[in-house]
Each structure stands twice: as structure tokens, then as C-alpha cells.
Tab-separated table of N, CA and C in Angstrom:
chain	number	residue	atom	x	y	z
G	1	MET	N	-13.217	-3.972	7.518
G	1	MET	CA	-14.217	-3.835	6.535
G	1	MET	C	-13.411	-3.241	5.146
G	2	ALA	N	-13.763	-3.766	4.099
G	2	ALA	CA	-13.288	-3.303	2.865
G	2	ALA	C	-14.079	-2.050	2.444
G	3	VAL	N	-13.255	-1.204	1.801
G	3	VAL	CA	-13.864	0.113	1.358
G	3	VAL	C	-14.204	-0.055	-0.169
G	4	ALA	N	-15.087	0.721	-0.561
G	4	ALA	CA	-15.455	0.741	-1.980
G	4	ALA	C	-14.349	1.510	-2.834
G	5	LYS	N	-14.050	0.982	-4.016
G	5	LYS	CA	-13.049	1.477	-4.818
G	5	LYS	C	-13.488	1.658	-6.207
G	6	PRO	N	-12.822	2.702	-6.888
G	6	PRO	CA	-13.180	2.941	-8.329
G	6	PRO	C	-12.446	1.960	-9.151
G	7	SER	N	-12.798	1.813	-10.452
G	7	SER	CA	-12.129	1.076	-11.372
G	7	SER	C	-10.962	1.700	-11.816
G	8	ALA	N	-9.970	1.032	-12.331
G	8	ALA	CA	-8.746	1.553	-12.949
G	8	ALA	C	-9.098	2.479	-14.040
G	9	ALA	N	-10.093	2.099	-14.872
G	9	ALA	CA	-10.400	2.851	-15.970
G	9	ALA	C	-10.757	4.287	-15.630
G	10	VAL	N	-11.504	4.480	-14.565
G	10	VAL	CA	-11.929	5.808	-14.075
G	10	VAL	C	-10.722	6.570	-13.694
G	11	VAL	N	-9.764	6.035	-12.933
G	11	VAL	CA	-8.611	6.728	-12.469
G	11	VAL	C	-7.706	7.055	-13.697
G	12	ILE	N	-7.599	6.146	-14.505
G	12	ILE	CA	-6.826	6.438	-15.731
G	12	ILE	C	-7.439	7.650	-16.609
G	13	ALA	N	-8.717	7.558	-16.763
G	13	ALA	CA	-9.526	8.727	-17.440
G	13	ALA	C	-9.177	10.008	-16.683
G	14	LEU	N	-9.300	10.009	-15.406
G	14	LEU	CA	-9.165	11.216	-14.603
G	14	LEU	C	-7.758	11.861	-14.680
G	15	THR	N	-6.851	10.992	-14.684
G	15	THR	CA	-5.395	11.416	-14.574
G	15	THR	C	-4.661	11.515	-15.889
G	16	GLY	N	-5.125	10.821	-16.852
G	16	GLY	CA	-4.324	10.694	-18.233
G	16	GLY	C	-3.107	9.905	-18.144
G	17	THR	N	-2.965	9.137	-17.091
G	17	THR	CA	-1.598	8.542	-16.849
G	17	THR	C	-1.351	7.502	-18.031
G	18	SER	N	-0.109	7.195	-18.245
G	18	SER	CA	0.219	6.181	-19.231
G	18	SER	C	0.557	4.807	-18.457
G	19	PHE	N	0.392	4.824	-17.165
G	19	PHE	CA	0.647	3.522	-16.355
G	19	PHE	C	-0.376	2.473	-16.904
G	20	ALA	N	0.071	1.216	-16.965
G	20	ALA	CA	-0.872	0.074	-17.287
G	20	ALA	C	-1.925	-0.059	-16.211
G	21	GLU	N	-3.117	-0.617	-16.750
G	21	GLU	CA	-4.202	-0.834	-15.885
G	21	GLU	C	-3.930	-1.572	-14.539
G	22	ALA	N	-3.023	-2.564	-14.710
G	22	ALA	CA	-2.557	-3.395	-13.516
G	22	ALA	C	-1.909	-2.566	-12.607
G	23	VAL	N	-1.084	-1.638	-13.051
G	23	VAL	CA	-0.425	-0.731	-12.115
G	23	VAL	C	-1.312	0.208	-11.396
G	24	VAL	N	-2.212	0.764	-12.190
G	24	VAL	CA	-3.239	1.662	-11.676
G	24	VAL	C	-4.123	0.890	-10.606
G	25	SER	N	-4.483	-0.293	-10.909
G	25	SER	CA	-5.226	-1.187	-9.955
G	25	SER	C	-4.519	-1.290	-8.675
G	26	ALA	N	-3.245	-1.585	-8.692
G	26	ALA	CA	-2.291	-1.694	-7.469
G	26	ALA	C	-2.268	-0.375	-6.705
G	27	VAL	N	-2.357	0.731	-7.396
G	27	VAL	CA	-2.245	1.951	-6.630
G	27	VAL	C	-3.534	2.246	-6.103
G	28	ILE	N	-4.682	1.885	-6.719
G	28	ILE	CA	-6.039	2.065	-6.083
G	28	ILE	C	-6.073	1.162	-4.755
G	29	ASP	N	-5.606	0.003	-4.852
G	29	ASP	CA	-5.526	-0.851	-3.550
G	29	ASP	C	-4.808	-0.176	-2.485
G	30	ASP	N	-3.623	0.447	-2.744
G	30	ASP	CA	-2.874	1.184	-1.791
G	30	ASP	C	-3.647	2.356	-1.316
G	31	ALA	N	-4.317	3.087	-2.117
G	31	ALA	CA	-5.117	4.236	-1.816
G	31	ALA	C	-6.165	3.827	-0.808
G	32	ALA	N	-6.807	2.714	-1.071
G	32	ALA	CA	-7.881	2.245	-0.221
G	32	ALA	C	-7.324	1.779	1.195
G	33	LEU	N	-6.103	1.316	1.200
G	33	LEU	CA	-5.475	1.010	2.431
G	33	LEU	C	-5.096	2.339	3.333
G	34	ILE	N	-4.656	3.270	2.546
G	34	ILE	CA	-4.299	4.614	3.233
G	34	ILE	C	-5.676	5.233	3.790
G	35	ALA	N	-6.682	5.091	3.098
G	35	ALA	CA	-7.944	5.808	3.501
G	35	ALA	C	-8.791	5.033	4.429
G	36	GLU	N	-8.667	3.719	4.518
G	36	GLU	CA	-9.633	2.770	5.086
G	36	GLU	C	-10.007	3.203	6.448
G	37	ALA	N	-9.186	3.474	7.398
G	37	ALA	CA	-9.512	3.842	8.786
G	37	ALA	C	-10.292	5.100	8.932
G	38	CYS	N	-10.117	6.029	7.875
G	38	CYS	CA	-10.698	7.340	7.910
G	38	CYS	C	-12.140	7.305	7.272
G	39	ILE	N	-12.343	6.364	6.262
G	39	ILE	CA	-13.513	6.468	5.474
G	39	ILE	C	-14.572	5.324	5.706
G	40	ALA	N	-14.247	4.471	6.617
G	40	ALA	CA	-15.122	3.302	6.844
G	40	ALA	C	-16.492	3.635	7.095
G	41	GLY	N	-16.769	4.785	7.802
G	41	GLY	CA	-18.095	5.272	8.146
G	41	GLY	C	-18.983	5.847	7.022
G	42	TYR	N	-18.253	6.210	5.943
G	42	TYR	CA	-18.919	6.871	4.864
G	42	TYR	C	-19.670	5.854	3.940
G	43	ASP	N	-20.690	6.439	3.183
G	43	ASP	CA	-21.295	5.503	2.151
G	43	ASP	C	-20.498	5.182	0.971
G	44	SER	N	-20.780	4.227	0.294
G	44	SER	CA	-19.898	3.646	-0.710
G	44	SER	C	-19.625	4.665	-1.842
G	45	ASP	N	-20.544	5.601	-2.116
G	45	ASP	CA	-20.143	6.616	-3.141
G	45	ASP	C	-19.137	7.529	-2.762
G	46	ARG	N	-19.145	8.009	-1.543
G	46	ARG	CA	-18.142	8.825	-0.991
G	46	ARG	C	-16.806	8.167	-0.813
G	47	GLN	N	-16.794	6.813	-0.322
G	47	GLN	CA	-15.559	6.023	-0.285
G	47	GLN	C	-14.931	5.883	-1.628
G	48	THR	N	-15.736	5.587	-2.616
G	48	THR	CA	-15.150	5.443	-3.980
G	48	THR	C	-14.565	6.841	-4.458
G	49	ALA	N	-15.285	7.791	-4.252
G	49	ALA	CA	-14.655	9.155	-4.616
G	49	ALA	C	-13.422	9.523	-3.874
G	50	ILE	N	-13.262	9.306	-2.658
G	50	ILE	CA	-12.202	9.501	-1.859
G	50	ILE	C	-10.920	8.682	-2.311
G	51	VAL	N	-11.126	7.449	-2.485
G	51	VAL	CA	-10.091	6.541	-2.938
G	51	VAL	C	-9.616	6.830	-4.301
G	52	LYS	N	-10.636	7.330	-5.259
G	52	LYS	CA	-10.205	7.578	-6.605
G	52	LYS	C	-9.259	8.904	-6.407
G	53	TRP	N	-9.612	9.896	-5.686
G	53	TRP	CA	-8.735	11.025	-5.708
G	53	TRP	C	-7.426	10.763	-5.049
G	54	ILE	N	-7.365	9.925	-4.016
G	54	ILE	CA	-6.034	9.534	-3.410
G	54	ILE	C	-5.216	8.700	-4.448
G	55	ALA	N	-5.857	7.772	-5.075
G	55	ALA	CA	-5.064	7.032	-6.110
G	55	ALA	C	-4.503	8.036	-7.131
G	56	ALA	N	-5.360	8.967	-7.647
G	56	ALA	CA	-4.781	9.961	-8.571
G	56	ALA	C	-3.582	10.777	-7.915
G	57	HIS	N	-3.684	11.087	-6.758
G	57	HIS	CA	-2.639	11.873	-6.062
G	57	HIS	C	-1.338	10.926	-6.052
G	58	LEU	N	-1.535	9.611	-5.683
G	58	LEU	CA	-0.371	8.739	-5.599
G	58	LEU	C	0.238	8.610	-7.060
G	59	LEU	N	-0.603	8.580	-8.071
G	59	LEU	CA	0.050	8.496	-9.413
G	59	LEU	C	0.725	9.770	-9.825
G	60	ALA	N	0.326	10.961	-9.351
G	60	ALA	CA	0.908	12.183	-9.460
G	60	ALA	C	2.257	12.149	-8.776
G	61	SER	N	2.360	11.552	-7.677
G	61	SER	CA	3.565	11.504	-6.872
G	61	SER	C	4.524	10.401	-7.338
G	62	THR	N	4.223	9.642	-8.451
G	62	THR	CA	5.011	8.501	-8.816
G	62	THR	C	5.668	8.764	-10.136
G	63	GLY	N	6.931	8.261	-10.104
G	63	GLY	CA	7.735	8.376	-11.453
G	63	GLY	C	8.369	9.758	-11.659
G	64	THR	N	8.820	9.949	-12.844
G	64	THR	CA	9.643	11.207	-13.084
G	64	THR	C	8.810	12.260	-13.682
G	65	GLU	N	7.664	11.915	-14.335
G	65	GLU	CA	6.979	12.927	-15.008
G	65	GLU	C	5.694	13.273	-14.321
G	66	GLY	N	5.139	12.472	-13.466
G	66	GLY	CA	3.825	12.873	-12.767
G	66	GLY	C	2.706	12.554	-13.754
G	67	VAL	N	1.602	13.336	-13.603
G	67	VAL	CA	0.334	12.941	-14.387
G	67	VAL	C	0.182	14.121	-15.401
G	68	LEU	N	-0.088	13.776	-16.678
G	68	LEU	CA	-0.277	14.650	-17.736
G	68	LEU	C	-1.429	15.595	-17.432
G	69	THR	N	-1.181	16.898	-17.443
G	69	THR	CA	-2.361	17.831	-17.183
G	69	THR	C	-2.655	18.514	-18.571
G	70	SER	N	-1.796	18.720	-19.436
G	70	SER	CA	-2.142	19.347	-20.611
G	70	SER	C	-1.257	18.753	-21.810
G	71	ASP	N	-1.812	18.805	-22.997
G	71	ASP	CA	-1.070	18.369	-24.162
G	71	ASP	C	-1.328	19.293	-25.320
G	72	LYS	N	-0.405	19.557	-26.188
G	72	LYS	CA	-0.476	20.459	-27.300
G	72	LYS	C	0.109	19.844	-28.379
G	73	LEU	N	-0.426	19.837	-29.574
G	73	LEU	CA	0.020	19.246	-30.834
G	73	LEU	C	1.113	20.102	-31.472
G	74	GLY	N	0.613	21.374	-31.761
G	74	GLY	CA	1.593	22.267	-32.446
G	74	GLY	C	2.718	22.704	-31.550
G	75	ASP	N	3.937	22.508	-31.977
G	75	ASP	CA	5.112	22.612	-31.205
G	75	ASP	C	5.223	21.655	-29.955
G	76	ALA	N	4.549	20.520	-30.139
G	76	ALA	CA	4.615	19.271	-29.253
G	76	ALA	C	5.003	19.676	-27.726
G	77	GLN	N	3.994	20.233	-26.973
G	77	GLN	CA	4.246	20.627	-25.718
G	77	GLN	C	3.309	19.697	-24.730
G	78	GLN	N	3.944	19.247	-23.623
G	78	GLN	CA	3.136	18.655	-22.616
G	78	GLN	C	3.385	19.142	-21.139
G	79	SER	N	2.531	19.245	-20.351
G	79	SER	CA	2.702	19.503	-18.986
G	79	SER	C	2.264	18.488	-18.016
G	80	PHE	N	2.979	18.390	-16.931
G	80	PHE	CA	2.748	17.320	-15.989
G	80	PHE	C	2.540	17.914	-14.584
G	81	ALA	N	1.672	17.297	-13.793
G	81	ALA	CA	1.487	17.607	-12.441
G	81	ALA	C	2.309	16.732	-11.429
G	82	ARG	N	2.998	17.263	-10.550
G	82	ARG	CA	3.771	16.429	-9.610
G	82	ARG	C	3.419	16.979	-8.211
G	83	ALA	N	3.477	15.965	-7.323
G	83	ALA	CA	3.197	16.301	-5.956
G	83	ALA	C	4.274	17.126	-5.267
G	84	THR	N	3.963	17.969	-4.426
G	84	THR	CA	4.927	18.726	-3.675
G	84	THR	C	5.298	17.870	-2.402
G	85	LEU	N	6.558	17.561	-2.344
G	85	LEU	CA	7.092	16.652	-1.286
G	85	LEU	C	6.897	17.229	0.076
G	86	GLY	N	6.447	16.522	1.078
G	86	GLY	CA	6.256	16.960	2.402
G	86	GLY	C	4.862	17.548	2.713
G	87	ASP	N	4.089	17.690	1.687
G	87	ASP	CA	2.708	18.295	1.953
G	87	ASP	C	1.607	17.218	2.034
G	88	ALA	N	2.010	16.008	2.008
G	88	ALA	CA	0.928	14.935	1.954
G	88	ALA	C	-0.069	15.070	0.896
G	89	LEU	N	-1.391	14.869	1.230
G	89	LEU	CA	-2.417	15.005	0.255
G	89	LEU	C	-2.553	16.537	-0.182
G	90	LYS	N	-2.114	17.523	0.503
G	90	LYS	CA	-2.189	18.889	0.048
G	90	LYS	C	-1.283	19.118	-1.152
G	91	GLY	N	-0.349	18.188	-1.407
G	91	GLY	CA	0.652	18.374	-2.429
G	91	GLY	C	0.148	18.376	-3.896
G	92	THR	N	-1.049	17.831	-4.066
G	92	THR	CA	-1.598	17.840	-5.489
G	92	THR	C	-3.139	18.295	-5.396
G	93	THR	N	-3.621	18.753	-6.519
G	93	THR	CA	-5.077	19.104	-6.574
G	93	THR	C	-5.900	17.865	-6.356
G	94	TYR	N	-5.347	16.661	-6.732
G	94	TYR	CA	-6.096	15.492	-6.504
G	94	TYR	C	-6.293	15.120	-5.032
G	95	GLY	N	-5.115	15.332	-4.264
G	95	GLY	CA	-5.143	15.060	-2.818
G	95	GLY	C	-6.048	16.067	-2.095
G	96	GLN	N	-6.034	17.367	-2.678
G	96	GLN	CA	-6.897	18.403	-2.053
G	96	GLN	C	-8.301	18.013	-2.283
G	97	GLN	N	-8.705	17.416	-3.383
G	97	GLN	CA	-10.093	16.947	-3.531
G	97	GLN	C	-10.488	15.862	-2.595
G	98	ALA	N	-9.545	14.906	-2.330
G	98	ALA	CA	-9.859	13.873	-1.333
G	98	ALA	C	-9.964	14.414	0.013
G	99	LEU	N	-9.284	15.450	0.365
G	99	LEU	CA	-9.386	16.153	1.737
G	99	LEU	C	-10.763	16.779	1.812
G	100	LEU	N	-11.186	17.448	0.744
G	100	LEU	CA	-12.490	18.156	0.751
G	100	LEU	C	-13.709	17.063	0.948
G	101	LEU	N	-13.581	15.897	0.370
G	101	LEU	CA	-14.572	15.012	0.510
G	101	LEU	C	-14.597	14.220	1.864
G	102	ASP	N	-13.545	14.343	2.528
G	102	ASP	CA	-13.457	13.755	3.940
G	102	ASP	C	-13.986	14.853	4.948
G	103	THR	N	-15.225	14.780	5.203
G	103	THR	CA	-15.810	15.859	5.957
G	103	THR	C	-15.421	15.701	7.523
G	104	ASN	N	-14.887	14.587	7.914
G	104	ASN	CA	-14.433	14.316	9.253
G	104	ASN	C	-13.007	14.961	9.546
G	105	GLY	N	-12.343	15.175	8.503
G	105	GLY	CA	-11.000	15.713	8.599
G	105	GLY	C	-9.925	14.775	9.002
G	106	CYS	N	-10.284	13.442	8.942
G	106	CYS	CA	-9.269	12.454	9.322
G	106	CYS	C	-8.208	12.316	8.424
G	107	LEU	N	-8.354	12.523	7.141
G	107	LEU	CA	-7.280	12.331	6.129
G	107	LEU	C	-6.281	13.482	6.430
G	108	ALA	N	-6.612	14.535	6.742
G	108	ALA	CA	-5.741	15.729	6.985
G	108	ALA	C	-4.819	15.445	8.085
G	109	LYS	N	-5.192	14.687	9.075
G	109	LYS	CA	-4.398	14.413	10.257
G	109	LYS	C	-3.415	13.149	10.080
G	110	GLN	N	-3.642	12.389	8.957
G	110	GLN	CA	-2.714	11.335	8.686
G	110	GLN	C	-1.264	11.726	8.507
G	111	GLY	N	-0.407	10.930	9.132
G	111	GLY	CA	1.072	11.207	8.904
G	111	GLY	C	1.594	12.392	9.765
G	112	ARG	N	0.752	13.016	10.619
G	112	ARG	CA	1.370	14.131	11.394
G	112	ARG	C	1.765	13.373	12.740
G	113	ALA	N	2.888	13.875	13.195
G	113	ALA	CA	3.376	13.464	14.492
G	113	ALA	C	2.266	13.824	15.600
G	114	LYS	N	2.104	12.955	16.637
G	114	LYS	CA	1.245	13.310	17.584
G	114	LYS	C	2.099	13.876	18.780
G	115	ALA	N	1.484	14.891	19.360
G	115	ALA	CA	2.118	15.652	20.415
G	115	ALA	C	2.060	14.693	21.655
G	116	VAL	N	3.230	14.614	22.390
G	116	VAL	CA	3.234	13.864	23.661
G	116	VAL	C	3.689	14.712	24.749
G	117	VAL	N	3.036	14.732	25.905
G	117	VAL	CA	3.433	15.487	27.003
G	117	VAL	C	3.700	14.577	28.190
G	118	GLN	N	4.934	14.689	28.644
G	118	GLN	CA	5.394	13.850	29.853
G	118	GLN	C	5.651	14.803	31.023
G	119	VAL	N	5.139	14.189	32.158
G	119	VAL	CA	5.493	14.900	33.379
G	119	VAL	C	6.649	14.263	34.099
G	120	VAL	N	7.681	14.996	34.353
G	120	VAL	CA	8.906	14.511	34.876
G	120	VAL	C	9.036	14.771	36.409
């Protein structure tokens, strides 16, 4: 089942990224694949919101500068958000928003090693 996705324009407006719309669309497709198993049971509005925030997280994790968070004209200053490596979706405020929207907690469990108990 395909999940609902936001437009590239929405994600660009949210993040302020300078990536081209085609690149952002590809990132949205990846975000949907990441979330698909966890969000299939949600309504389309919640699916769109979760995919939007995961896409923003991925953009913040991409490239050398991350996502523009503030811009200043006098003395030309810019600040960028970057993901904290190893923290999965917790590594950015964008990812944290996706986790909040996933009321089942499935996204928080993704990427974690599963415990295995063997009797010898």
C-alpha cells in the first residue's frame, strides 16, 4: 500500500533547503519507504505529516551544511541544522517531530538490533 506524501514545495518551505525540487522529491520517496511499514494504518493526513518530517530529517542529514535554520543579513551569518549521527530520527528536531506523530512508536524501534536468546 502506498503512503500519502507531501509535495516537494512543502518540504522545501519547511527546511529552507537549497536542494532542487527533483532531489527533494527523491528524498520524500525515500522517507515514504522508511516509514511505510510503520504508518500504513494511519489516515492520509498523519501519513503525509510523518513523511514530511522524515524527509526534512533526511535533508538535514545530507550534505556538508545541513538545513538552513537562520539567516542574518548584517555581518552575513547563517546557521545550519545537522543530524547527530547514531541517533536515528532523534538526531534532528525534524525526526523528533516524526516520532511524536507516530503514536504507535514503530518508528522509534526502527534500526535497533533485536535481542535474540538462544538456549544451548
